[in-house]
């Protein structure tokens, strides 16, 4: 059996294949990992930030608007009804609690 002798041609082919495979694998893995990590991190961060900001803004706006509207409506309605009752319904000066004349209203 002849012994295998590594010639310059073999060395060249070996080096080429080795370099090609190494470069390909390195590039592929690096690209894949980079893309994966970047995509994952980007997606995660974007999702997290979007969710957080959306939730925060939603909660803030909802709370603010709810509180504002509730306070405004409550105050407005209460004031309006109170004023209306005292001014129009009992403009004759009758006390709304006792239905007796009072000097609260000068007219």
PDB file of C-alpha atoms in Angstrom:
ATOM      1  CA  UNK A   1       0.000   0.000   0.000  1.00  0.00           C
ATOM      2  CA  UNK A   2       1.345   3.371  -1.018  1.00  0.00           C
ATOM      3  CA  UNK A   3       1.845   5.879   1.703  1.00  0.00           C
ATOM      4  CA  UNK A   4      -0.152   9.072   1.327  1.00  0.00           C
ATOM      5  CA  UNK A   5       2.109  12.028   0.625  1.00  0.00           C
ATOM      6  CA  UNK A   6       0.846  15.547   1.185  1.00  0.00           C
ATOM      7  CA  UNK A   7       1.780  17.558  -1.868  1.00  0.00           C
ATOM      8  CA  UNK A   8       1.601  21.289  -2.414  1.00  0.00           C
ATOM      9  CA  UNK A   9      -1.645  20.717  -4.252  1.00  0.00           C
ATOM     10  CA  UNK A  10      -3.073  18.899  -1.244  1.00  0.00           C
ATOM     11  CA  UNK A  11      -1.887  21.645   1.050  1.00  0.00           C
ATOM     12  CA  UNK A  12      -3.511  24.267  -1.150  1.00  0.00           C
ATOM     13  CA  UNK A  13      -6.825  22.359  -1.311  1.00  0.00           C
ATOM     14  CA  UNK A  14      -6.735  21.648   2.407  1.00  0.00           C
ATOM     15  CA  UNK A  15      -5.972  25.294   3.217  1.00  0.00           C
ATOM     16  CA  UNK A  16      -8.660  26.505   0.824  1.00  0.00           C
ATOM     17  CA  UNK A  17     -11.309  24.151   2.183  1.00  0.00           C
ATOM     18  CA  UNK A  18     -10.300  24.850   5.758  1.00  0.00           C
ATOM     19  CA  UNK A  19     -10.337  28.611   5.206  1.00  0.00           C
ATOM     20  CA  UNK A  20     -13.601  28.455   3.288  1.00  0.00           C
ATOM     21  CA  UNK A  21     -15.350  26.317   5.888  1.00  0.00           C
ATOM     22  CA  UNK A  22     -13.928  28.314   8.756  1.00  0.00           C
ATOM     23  CA  UNK A  23     -14.871  31.618   7.136  1.00  0.00           C
ATOM     24  CA  UNK A  24     -18.303  30.353   6.167  1.00  0.00           C
ATOM     25  CA  UNK A  25     -19.048  28.907   9.595  1.00  0.00           C
ATOM     26  CA  UNK A  26     -17.634  31.925  11.364  1.00  0.00           C
ATOM     27  CA  UNK A  27     -19.565  34.330   9.164  1.00  0.00           C
ATOM     28  CA  UNK A  28     -22.736  32.276   9.355  1.00  0.00           C
ATOM     29  CA  UNK A  29     -22.605  31.836  13.111  1.00  0.00           C
ATOM     30  CA  UNK A  30     -21.608  35.443  13.686  1.00  0.00           C
ATOM     31  CA  UNK A  31     -24.330  36.704  11.357  1.00  0.00           C
ATOM     32  CA  UNK A  32     -26.907  34.337  12.793  1.00  0.00           C
ATOM     33  CA  UNK A  33     -26.060  35.134  16.403  1.00  0.00           C
ATOM     34  CA  UNK A  34     -25.818  38.826  15.687  1.00  0.00           C
ATOM     35  CA  UNK A  35     -29.127  38.835  13.810  1.00  0.00           C
ATOM     36  CA  UNK A  36     -30.828  36.656  16.387  1.00  0.00           C
ATOM     37  CA  UNK A  37     -29.586  38.650  19.355  1.00  0.00           C
ATOM     38  CA  UNK A  38     -30.278  41.958  17.660  1.00  0.00           C
ATOM     39  CA  UNK A  39     -33.752  40.857  16.598  1.00  0.00           C
ATOM     40  CA  UNK A  40     -34.516  39.368  19.981  1.00  0.00           C
ATOM     41  CA  UNK A  41     -33.198  42.319  21.947  1.00  0.00           C
ATOM     42  CA  UNK A  42     -34.817  44.800  19.579  1.00  0.00           C
ATOM     43  CA  UNK A  43     -38.142  42.973  19.715  1.00  0.00           C
ATOM     44  CA  UNK A  44     -37.954  42.508  23.467  1.00  0.00           C
ATOM     45  CA  UNK A  45     -36.954  46.101  24.171  1.00  0.00           C
ATOM     46  CA  UNK A  46     -39.448  47.466  21.655  1.00  0.00           C
ATOM     47  CA  UNK A  47     -42.236  45.274  23.045  1.00  0.00           C
ATOM     48  CA  UNK A  48     -41.303  46.084  26.626  1.00  0.00           C
ATOM     49  CA  UNK A  49     -40.945  49.813  26.029  1.00  0.00           C
ATOM     50  CA  UNK A  50     -44.060  49.911  23.858  1.00  0.00           C
ATOM     51  CA  UNK A  51     -46.064  47.955  26.437  1.00  0.00           C
ATOM     52  CA  UNK A  52     -44.672  49.977  29.336  1.00  0.00           C
ATOM     53  CA  UNK A  53     -45.201  53.337  27.665  1.00  0.00           C
ATOM     54  CA  UNK A  54     -48.619  52.332  26.337  1.00  0.00           C
ATOM     55  CA  UNK A  55     -49.663  51.003  29.737  1.00  0.00           C
ATOM     56  CA  UNK A  56     -48.235  54.028  31.532  1.00  0.00           C
ATOM     57  CA  UNK A  57     -49.798  56.529  29.137  1.00  0.00           C
ATOM     58  CA  UNK A  58     -53.077  54.624  29.077  1.00  0.00           C
ATOM     59  CA  UNK A  59     -53.165  54.405  32.866  1.00  0.00           C
ATOM     60  CA  UNK A  60     -52.078  58.010  33.282  1.00  0.00           C
ATOM     61  CA  UNK A  61     -54.534  59.368  30.717  1.00  0.00           C
ATOM     62  CA  UNK A  62     -57.339  57.132  31.944  1.00  0.00           C
ATOM     63  CA  UNK A  63     -56.688  58.077  35.572  1.00  0.00           C
ATOM     64  CA  UNK A  64     -56.248  61.748  34.745  1.00  0.00           C
ATOM     65  CA  UNK A  65     -59.273  61.960  32.457  1.00  0.00           C
ATOM     66  CA  UNK A  66     -61.383  59.853  34.786  1.00  0.00           C
ATOM     67  CA  UNK A  67     -60.395  61.936  37.805  1.00  0.00           C
ATOM     68  CA  UNK A  68     -60.740  65.203  35.917  1.00  0.00           C
ATOM     69  CA  UNK A  69     -64.072  64.337  34.326  1.00  0.00           C
ATOM     70  CA  UNK A  70     -65.420  62.807  37.497  1.00  0.00           C
ATOM     71  CA  UNK A  71     -64.313  65.794  39.568  1.00  0.00           C
ATOM     72  CA  UNK A  72     -65.509  68.268  36.954  1.00  0.00           C
ATOM     73  CA  UNK A  73     -68.853  66.561  36.392  1.00  0.00           C
ATOM     74  CA  UNK A  74     -69.376  65.995  40.087  1.00  0.00           C
ATOM     75  CA  UNK A  75     -68.500  69.598  40.918  1.00  0.00           C
ATOM     76  CA  UNK A  76     -70.461  70.975  37.989  1.00  0.00           C
ATOM     77  CA  UNK A  77     -73.554  68.864  38.591  1.00  0.00           C
ATOM     78  CA  UNK A  78     -73.430  69.430  42.318  1.00  0.00           C
ATOM     79  CA  UNK A  79     -72.962  73.173  41.875  1.00  0.00           C
ATOM     80  CA  UNK A  80     -75.540  73.374  39.129  1.00  0.00           C
ATOM     81  CA  UNK A  81     -78.156  71.345  40.985  1.00  0.00           C
ATOM     82  CA  UNK A  82     -77.424  73.134  44.235  1.00  0.00           C
ATOM     83  CA  UNK A  83     -77.625  76.534  42.561  1.00  0.00           C
ATOM     84  CA  UNK A  84     -80.656  75.543  40.511  1.00  0.00           C
ATOM     85  CA  UNK A  85     -82.544  74.188  43.509  1.00  0.00           C
ATOM     86  CA  UNK A  86     -81.699  77.193  45.645  1.00  0.00           C
ATOM     87  CA  UNK A  87     -82.210  79.785  42.955  1.00  0.00           C
ATOM     88  CA  UNK A  88     -85.167  78.553  40.946  1.00  0.00           C
ATOM     89  CA  UNK A  89     -87.101  75.999  42.919  1.00  0.00           C
ATOM     90  CA  UNK A  90     -86.803  77.812  46.219  1.00  0.00           C
ATOM     91  CA  UNK A  91     -86.443  81.364  44.969  1.00  0.00           C
ATOM     92  CA  UNK A  92     -89.201  82.315  47.309  1.00  0.00           C
ATOM     93  CA  UNK A  93     -86.746  81.851  50.163  1.00  0.00           C
ATOM     94  CA  UNK A  94     -88.162  78.599  51.473  1.00  0.00           C
ATOM     95  CA  UNK A  95     -85.544  76.482  53.210  1.00  0.00           C
ATOM     96  CA  UNK A  96     -85.135  73.287  51.155  1.00  0.00           C
ATOM     97  CA  UNK A  97     -84.679  71.178  54.267  1.00  0.00           C
ATOM     98  CA  UNK A  98     -87.537  72.450  56.393  1.00  0.00           C
ATOM     99  CA  UNK A  99     -89.748  74.196  53.812  1.00  0.00           C
ATOM    100  CA  UNK A 100     -89.862  77.156  56.180  1.00  0.00           C
ATOM    101  CA  UNK A 101     -89.155  80.706  55.159  1.00  0.00           C
ATOM    102  CA  UNK A 102     -85.578  81.775  55.695  1.00  0.00           C
ATOM    103  CA  UNK A 103     -83.732  85.039  55.333  1.00  0.00           C
ATOM    104  CA  UNK A 104     -80.988  83.393  53.208  1.00  0.00           C
ATOM    105  CA  UNK A 105     -82.529  84.888  50.081  1.00  0.00           C
ATOM    106  CA  UNK A 106     -83.316  88.570  50.308  1.00  0.00           C
ATOM    107  CA  UNK A 107     -86.001  88.576  47.595  1.00  0.00           C
TER     108      UNK A 107
END
